[in-house]
PDB file of C-alpha atoms in Angstrom:
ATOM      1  CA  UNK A 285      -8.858  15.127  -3.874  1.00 34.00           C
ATOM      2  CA  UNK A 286      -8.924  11.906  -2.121  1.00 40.00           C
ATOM      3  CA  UNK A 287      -7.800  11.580   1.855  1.00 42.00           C
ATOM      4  CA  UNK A 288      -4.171  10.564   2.611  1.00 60.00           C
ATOM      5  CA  UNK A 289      -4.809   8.080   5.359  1.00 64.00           C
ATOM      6  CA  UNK A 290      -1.652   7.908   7.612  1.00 65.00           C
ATOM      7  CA  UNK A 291      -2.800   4.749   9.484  1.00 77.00           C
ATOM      8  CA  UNK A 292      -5.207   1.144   8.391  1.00 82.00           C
ATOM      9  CA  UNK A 293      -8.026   1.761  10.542  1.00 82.00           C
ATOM     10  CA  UNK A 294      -8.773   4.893   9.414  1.00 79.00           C
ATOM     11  CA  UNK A 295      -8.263   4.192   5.417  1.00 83.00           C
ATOM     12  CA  UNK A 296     -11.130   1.095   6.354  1.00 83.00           C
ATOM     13  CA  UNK A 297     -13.519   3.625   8.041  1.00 81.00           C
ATOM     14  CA  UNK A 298     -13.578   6.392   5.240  1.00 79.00           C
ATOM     15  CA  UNK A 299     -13.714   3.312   2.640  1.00 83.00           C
ATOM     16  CA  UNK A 300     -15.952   1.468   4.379  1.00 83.00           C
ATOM     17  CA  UNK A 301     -18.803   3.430   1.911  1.00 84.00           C
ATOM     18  CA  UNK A 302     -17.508   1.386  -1.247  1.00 85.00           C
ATOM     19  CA  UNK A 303     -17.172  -1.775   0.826  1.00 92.00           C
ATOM     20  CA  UNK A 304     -18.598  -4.500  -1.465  1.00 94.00           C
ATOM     21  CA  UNK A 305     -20.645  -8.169   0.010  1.00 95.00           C
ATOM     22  CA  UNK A 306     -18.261 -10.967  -0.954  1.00 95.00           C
ATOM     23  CA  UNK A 307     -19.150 -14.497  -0.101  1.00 95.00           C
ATOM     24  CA  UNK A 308     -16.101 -15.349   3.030  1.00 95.00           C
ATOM     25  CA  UNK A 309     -15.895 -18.954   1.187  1.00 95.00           C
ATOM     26  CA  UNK A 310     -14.382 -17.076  -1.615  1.00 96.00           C
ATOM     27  CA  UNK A 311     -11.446 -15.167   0.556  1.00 95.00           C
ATOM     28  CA  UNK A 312      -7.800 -16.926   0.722  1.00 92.00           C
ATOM     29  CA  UNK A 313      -5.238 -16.131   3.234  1.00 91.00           C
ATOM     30  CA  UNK A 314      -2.576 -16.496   0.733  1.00 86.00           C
ATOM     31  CA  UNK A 315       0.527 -14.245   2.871  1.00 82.00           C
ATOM     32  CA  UNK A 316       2.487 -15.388   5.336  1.00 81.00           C
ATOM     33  CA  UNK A 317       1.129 -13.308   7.806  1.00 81.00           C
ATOM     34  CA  UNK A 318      -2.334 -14.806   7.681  1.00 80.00           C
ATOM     35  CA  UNK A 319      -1.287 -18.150   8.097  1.00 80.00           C
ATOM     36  CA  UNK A 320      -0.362 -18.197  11.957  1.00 83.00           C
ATOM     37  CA  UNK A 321      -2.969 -19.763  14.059  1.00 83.00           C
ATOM     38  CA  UNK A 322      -5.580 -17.419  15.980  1.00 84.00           C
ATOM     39  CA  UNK A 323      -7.760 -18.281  18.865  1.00 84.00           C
ATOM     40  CA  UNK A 324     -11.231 -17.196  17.607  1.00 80.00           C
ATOM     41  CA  UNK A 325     -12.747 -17.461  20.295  1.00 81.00           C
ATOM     42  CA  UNK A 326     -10.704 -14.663  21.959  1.00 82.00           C
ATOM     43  CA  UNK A 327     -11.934 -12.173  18.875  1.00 82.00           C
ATOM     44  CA  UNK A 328     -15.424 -11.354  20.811  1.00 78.00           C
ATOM     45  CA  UNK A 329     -18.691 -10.322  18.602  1.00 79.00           C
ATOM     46  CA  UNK A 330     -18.841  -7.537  15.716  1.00 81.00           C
ATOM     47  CA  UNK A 331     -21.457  -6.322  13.915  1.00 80.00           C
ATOM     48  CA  UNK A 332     -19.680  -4.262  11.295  1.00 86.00           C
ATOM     49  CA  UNK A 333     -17.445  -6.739   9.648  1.00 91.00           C
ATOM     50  CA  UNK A 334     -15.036  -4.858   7.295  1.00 92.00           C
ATOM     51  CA  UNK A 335     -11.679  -6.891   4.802  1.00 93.00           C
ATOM     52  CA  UNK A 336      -9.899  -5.572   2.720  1.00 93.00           C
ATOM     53  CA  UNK A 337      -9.260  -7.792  -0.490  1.00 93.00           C
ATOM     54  CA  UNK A 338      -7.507  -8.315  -3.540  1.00 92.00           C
ATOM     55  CA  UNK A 339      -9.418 -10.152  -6.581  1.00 91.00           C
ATOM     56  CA  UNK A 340      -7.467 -13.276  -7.967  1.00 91.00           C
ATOM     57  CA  UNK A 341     -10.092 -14.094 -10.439  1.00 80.00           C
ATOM     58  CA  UNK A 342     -13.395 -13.558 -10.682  1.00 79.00           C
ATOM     59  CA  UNK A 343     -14.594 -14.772  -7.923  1.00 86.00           C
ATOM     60  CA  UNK A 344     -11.839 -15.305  -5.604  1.00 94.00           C
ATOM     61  CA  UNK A 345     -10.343 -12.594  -3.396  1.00 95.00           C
ATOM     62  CA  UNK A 346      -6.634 -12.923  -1.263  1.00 94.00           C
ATOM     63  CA  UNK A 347      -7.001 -10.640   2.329  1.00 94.00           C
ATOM     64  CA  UNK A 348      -5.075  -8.083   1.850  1.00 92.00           C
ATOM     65  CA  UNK A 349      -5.817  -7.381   5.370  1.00 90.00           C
ATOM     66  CA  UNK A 350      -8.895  -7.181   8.208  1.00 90.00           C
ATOM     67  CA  UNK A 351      -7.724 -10.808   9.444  1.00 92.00           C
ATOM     68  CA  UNK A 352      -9.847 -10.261  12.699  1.00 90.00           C
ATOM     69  CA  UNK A 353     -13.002  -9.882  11.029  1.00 92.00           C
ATOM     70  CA  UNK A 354     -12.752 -12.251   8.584  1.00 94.00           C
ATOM     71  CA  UNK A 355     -12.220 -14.917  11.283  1.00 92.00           C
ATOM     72  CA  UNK A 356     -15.235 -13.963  13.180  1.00 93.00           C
ATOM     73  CA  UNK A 357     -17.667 -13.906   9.952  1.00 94.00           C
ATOM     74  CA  UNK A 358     -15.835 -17.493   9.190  1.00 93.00           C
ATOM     75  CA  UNK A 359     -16.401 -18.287  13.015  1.00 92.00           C
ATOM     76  CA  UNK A 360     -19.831 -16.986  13.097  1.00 93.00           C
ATOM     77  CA  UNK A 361     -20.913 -19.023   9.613  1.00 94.00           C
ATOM     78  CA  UNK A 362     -21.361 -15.620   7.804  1.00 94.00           C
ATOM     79  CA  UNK A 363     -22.324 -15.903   4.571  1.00 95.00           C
ATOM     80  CA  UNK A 364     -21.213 -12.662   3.022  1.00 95.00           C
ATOM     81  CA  UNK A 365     -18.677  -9.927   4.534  1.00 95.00           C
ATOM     82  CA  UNK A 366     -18.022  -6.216   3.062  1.00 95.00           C
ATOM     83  CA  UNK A 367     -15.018  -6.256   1.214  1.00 95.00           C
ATOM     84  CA  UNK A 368     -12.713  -3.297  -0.218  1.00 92.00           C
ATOM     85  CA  UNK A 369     -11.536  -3.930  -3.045  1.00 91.00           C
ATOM     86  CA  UNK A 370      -7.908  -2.899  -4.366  1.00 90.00           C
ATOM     87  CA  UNK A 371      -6.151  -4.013  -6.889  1.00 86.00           C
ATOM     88  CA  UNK A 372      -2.673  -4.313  -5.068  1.00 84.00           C
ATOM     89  CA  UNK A 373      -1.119  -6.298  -3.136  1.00 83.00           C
ATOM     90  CA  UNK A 374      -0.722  -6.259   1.110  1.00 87.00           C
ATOM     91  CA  UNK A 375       2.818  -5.568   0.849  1.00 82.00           C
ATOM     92  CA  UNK A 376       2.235  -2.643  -1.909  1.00 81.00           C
ATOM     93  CA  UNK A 377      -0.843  -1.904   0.313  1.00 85.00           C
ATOM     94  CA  UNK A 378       0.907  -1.780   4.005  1.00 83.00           C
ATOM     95  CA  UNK A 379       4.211   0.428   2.718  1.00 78.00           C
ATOM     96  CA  UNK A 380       1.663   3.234   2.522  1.00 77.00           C
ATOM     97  CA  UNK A 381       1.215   3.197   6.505  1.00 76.00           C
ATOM     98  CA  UNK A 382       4.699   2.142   6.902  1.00 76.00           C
ATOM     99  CA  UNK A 383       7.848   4.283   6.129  1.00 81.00           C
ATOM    100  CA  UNK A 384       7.411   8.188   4.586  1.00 84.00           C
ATOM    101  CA  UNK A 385       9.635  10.780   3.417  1.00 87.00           C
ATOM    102  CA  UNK A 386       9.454  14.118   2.337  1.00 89.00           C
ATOM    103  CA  UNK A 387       8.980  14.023  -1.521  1.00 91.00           C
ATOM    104  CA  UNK A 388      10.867  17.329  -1.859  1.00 92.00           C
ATOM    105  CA  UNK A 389      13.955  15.301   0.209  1.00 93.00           C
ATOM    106  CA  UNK A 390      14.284  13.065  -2.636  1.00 94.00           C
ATOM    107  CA  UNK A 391      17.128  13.592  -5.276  1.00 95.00           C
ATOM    108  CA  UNK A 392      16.120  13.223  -9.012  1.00 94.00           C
ATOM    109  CA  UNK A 393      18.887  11.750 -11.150  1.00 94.00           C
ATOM    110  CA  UNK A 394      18.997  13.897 -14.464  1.00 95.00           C
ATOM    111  CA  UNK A 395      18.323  11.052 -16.593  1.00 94.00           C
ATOM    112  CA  UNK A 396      14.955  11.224 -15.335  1.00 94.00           C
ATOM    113  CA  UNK A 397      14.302  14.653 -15.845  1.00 93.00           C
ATOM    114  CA  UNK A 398      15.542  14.482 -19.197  1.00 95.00           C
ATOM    115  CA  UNK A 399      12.997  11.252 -19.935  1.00 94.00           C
ATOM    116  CA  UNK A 400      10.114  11.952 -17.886  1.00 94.00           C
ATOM    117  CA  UNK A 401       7.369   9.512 -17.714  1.00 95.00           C
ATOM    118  CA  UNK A 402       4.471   9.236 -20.074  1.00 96.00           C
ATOM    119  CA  UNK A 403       1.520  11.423 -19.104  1.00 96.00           C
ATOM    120  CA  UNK A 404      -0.810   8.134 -19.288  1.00 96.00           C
ATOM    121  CA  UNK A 405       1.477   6.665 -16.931  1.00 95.00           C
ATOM    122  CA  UNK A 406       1.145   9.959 -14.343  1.00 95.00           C
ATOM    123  CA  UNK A 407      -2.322  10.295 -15.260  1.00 95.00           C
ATOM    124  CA  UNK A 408      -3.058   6.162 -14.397  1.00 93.00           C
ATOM    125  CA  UNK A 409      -1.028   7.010 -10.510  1.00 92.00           C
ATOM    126  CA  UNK A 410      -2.958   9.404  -9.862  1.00 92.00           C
ATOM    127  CA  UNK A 411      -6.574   8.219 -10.901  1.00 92.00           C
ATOM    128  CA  UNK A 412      -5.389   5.129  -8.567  1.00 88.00           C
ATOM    129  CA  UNK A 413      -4.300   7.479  -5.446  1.00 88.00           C
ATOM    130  CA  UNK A 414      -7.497   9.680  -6.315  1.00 86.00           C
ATOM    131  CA  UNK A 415     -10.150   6.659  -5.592  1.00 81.00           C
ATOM    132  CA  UNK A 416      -7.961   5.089  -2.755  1.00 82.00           C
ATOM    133  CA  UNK A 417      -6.024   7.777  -0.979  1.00 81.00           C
ATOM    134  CA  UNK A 418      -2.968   5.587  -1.432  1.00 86.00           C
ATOM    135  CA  UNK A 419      -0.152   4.984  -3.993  1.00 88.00           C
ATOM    136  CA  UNK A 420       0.071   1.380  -5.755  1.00 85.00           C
ATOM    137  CA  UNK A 421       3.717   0.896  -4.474  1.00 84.00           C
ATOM    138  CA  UNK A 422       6.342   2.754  -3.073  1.00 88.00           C
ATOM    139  CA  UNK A 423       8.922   4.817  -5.016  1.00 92.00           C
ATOM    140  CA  UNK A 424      12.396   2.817  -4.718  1.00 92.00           C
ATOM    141  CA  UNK A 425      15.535   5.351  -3.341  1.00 93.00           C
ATOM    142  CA  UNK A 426      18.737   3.968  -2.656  1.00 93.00           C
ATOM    143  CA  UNK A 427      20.930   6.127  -0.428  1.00 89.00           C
ATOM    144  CA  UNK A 428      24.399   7.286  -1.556  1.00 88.00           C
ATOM    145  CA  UNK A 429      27.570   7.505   0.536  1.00 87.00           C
ATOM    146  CA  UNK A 430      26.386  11.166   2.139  1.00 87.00           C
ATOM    147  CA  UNK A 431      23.006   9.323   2.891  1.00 86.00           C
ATOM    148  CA  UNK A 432      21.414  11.348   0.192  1.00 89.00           C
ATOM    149  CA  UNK A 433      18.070   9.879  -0.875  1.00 92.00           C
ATOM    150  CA  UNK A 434      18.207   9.145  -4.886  1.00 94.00           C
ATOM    151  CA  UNK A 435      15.482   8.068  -6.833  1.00 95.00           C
ATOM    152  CA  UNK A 436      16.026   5.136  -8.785  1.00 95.00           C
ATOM    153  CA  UNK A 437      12.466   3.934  -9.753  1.00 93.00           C
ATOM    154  CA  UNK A 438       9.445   4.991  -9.601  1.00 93.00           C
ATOM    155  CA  UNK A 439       9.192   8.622 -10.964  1.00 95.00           C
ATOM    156  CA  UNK A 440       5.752   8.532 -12.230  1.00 95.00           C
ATOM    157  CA  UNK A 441       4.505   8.156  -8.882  1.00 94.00           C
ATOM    158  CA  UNK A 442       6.853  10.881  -7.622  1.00 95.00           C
ATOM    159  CA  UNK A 443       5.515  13.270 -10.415  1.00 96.00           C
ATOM    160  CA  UNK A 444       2.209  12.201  -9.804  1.00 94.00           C
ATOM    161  CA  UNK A 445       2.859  12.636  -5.918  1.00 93.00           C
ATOM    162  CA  UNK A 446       4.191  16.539  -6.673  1.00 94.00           C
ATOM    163  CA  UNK A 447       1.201  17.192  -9.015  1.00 94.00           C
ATOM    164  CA  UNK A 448      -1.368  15.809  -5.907  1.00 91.00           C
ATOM    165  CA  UNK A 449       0.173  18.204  -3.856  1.00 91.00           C
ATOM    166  CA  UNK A 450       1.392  14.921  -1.209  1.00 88.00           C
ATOM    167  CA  UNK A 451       4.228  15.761   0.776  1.00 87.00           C
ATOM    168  CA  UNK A 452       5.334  12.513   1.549  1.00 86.00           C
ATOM    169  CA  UNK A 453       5.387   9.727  -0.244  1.00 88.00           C
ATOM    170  CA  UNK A 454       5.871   5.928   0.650  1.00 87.00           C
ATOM    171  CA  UNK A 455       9.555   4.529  -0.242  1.00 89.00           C
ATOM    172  CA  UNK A 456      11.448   1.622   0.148  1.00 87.00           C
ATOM    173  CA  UNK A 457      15.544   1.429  -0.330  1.00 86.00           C
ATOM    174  CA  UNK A 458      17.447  -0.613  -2.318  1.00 85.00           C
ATOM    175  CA  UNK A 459      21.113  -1.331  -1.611  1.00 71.00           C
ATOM    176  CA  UNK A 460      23.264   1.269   0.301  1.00 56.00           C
ATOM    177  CA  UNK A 461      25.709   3.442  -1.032  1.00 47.00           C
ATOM    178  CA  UNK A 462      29.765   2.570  -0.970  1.00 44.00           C
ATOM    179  CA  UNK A 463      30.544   3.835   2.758  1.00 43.00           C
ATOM    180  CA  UNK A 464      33.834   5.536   3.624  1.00 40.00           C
ATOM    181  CA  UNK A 465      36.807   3.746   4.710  1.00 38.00           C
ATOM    182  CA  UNK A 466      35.964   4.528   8.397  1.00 41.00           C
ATOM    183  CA  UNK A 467      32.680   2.949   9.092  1.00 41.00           C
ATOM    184  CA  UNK A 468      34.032  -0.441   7.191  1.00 36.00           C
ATOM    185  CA  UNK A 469      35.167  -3.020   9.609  1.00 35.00           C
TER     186      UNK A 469
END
């Protein structure tokens, strides 16, 4: 069974084996969060230059993350820089390090346990968290008014986290629950 990495810099060290050369012309900083201006020269020398990448097409890849070293291999006229490649995207990617929960915390609706997933669908979730160590996207919760933690999307990768054996699972929540009378203002 593959690693659960709880944090980026180690999930980049234990991948670092599959790393792929990519040419750095081909990389686009195509988030937000790559687009404020760094001093390179402040970065200092590295040897090991690790990124991890998305593929647009062929041969064009968006940084999912590893902004550091990809400005010092672009600073440095590097030709090529080892890539991982995933096939998500950095805000799928970065929930994974971000917010957990307990998967056994989570409430399952009976609507879902009377129309479970397709096995293909379980069985795609967790080939993916098998080769990466991570999930593709979070589940989705939403919390009622007793801050209970209800599924409402997402149950193949909650199956798929049970059948793993993962404890927690990344999440994000949708819209609150209707809140009694005396926290409304």
């Amino acid at each position: 069974m593959a690693h659960r990495f709880n944090n980026i810099k180690v999930f980049r060290s234990r991948m670092a084996a599959q790393a792929v050369p990519i040419l750095v012309s081909n990389i686009m900083l195509t988030d937000s969060i790559h687009k404020k201006p760094i001093d390179t020269e402040k970065l200092g020398t590295k040897d090991n230059l690790v990124v991890i990448v998305r593929r647009n097409s062929r041969d064009t890849y968006s940084l999912v993350t590893g902004r550091r070293d990809y400005e010092i291999a672009k600073r440095d006229n590097r030709a090529t820089i080892n890539a991982i490649i995933v096939n998500i995207s950095r805000h799928a990617f970065m929930s994974n390090f971000k917010k957990l929960i307990d998967v056994d915390k989570v409430y399952i609706p009976r609507d879902f346990i009377n129309h479970p997933p397709k096995k293909e669908k379980v069985d795609r979730v967790i080939c993916f968290y098998n080769y990466y160590g991570i999930f593709d996207s979070p589940i989705t919760i939403k919390l009622d008014a007793k801050g209970n933690k209800i599924l409402k999307d997402d149950y193949a990768r909650y199956i798929a986290a049970k059948k793993l054996g993962v404890t927690q699972i990344p999440y994000k929540i949708i819209g609150r629950g209707v809140h009694n009378a005396k926290n409304r203002q």
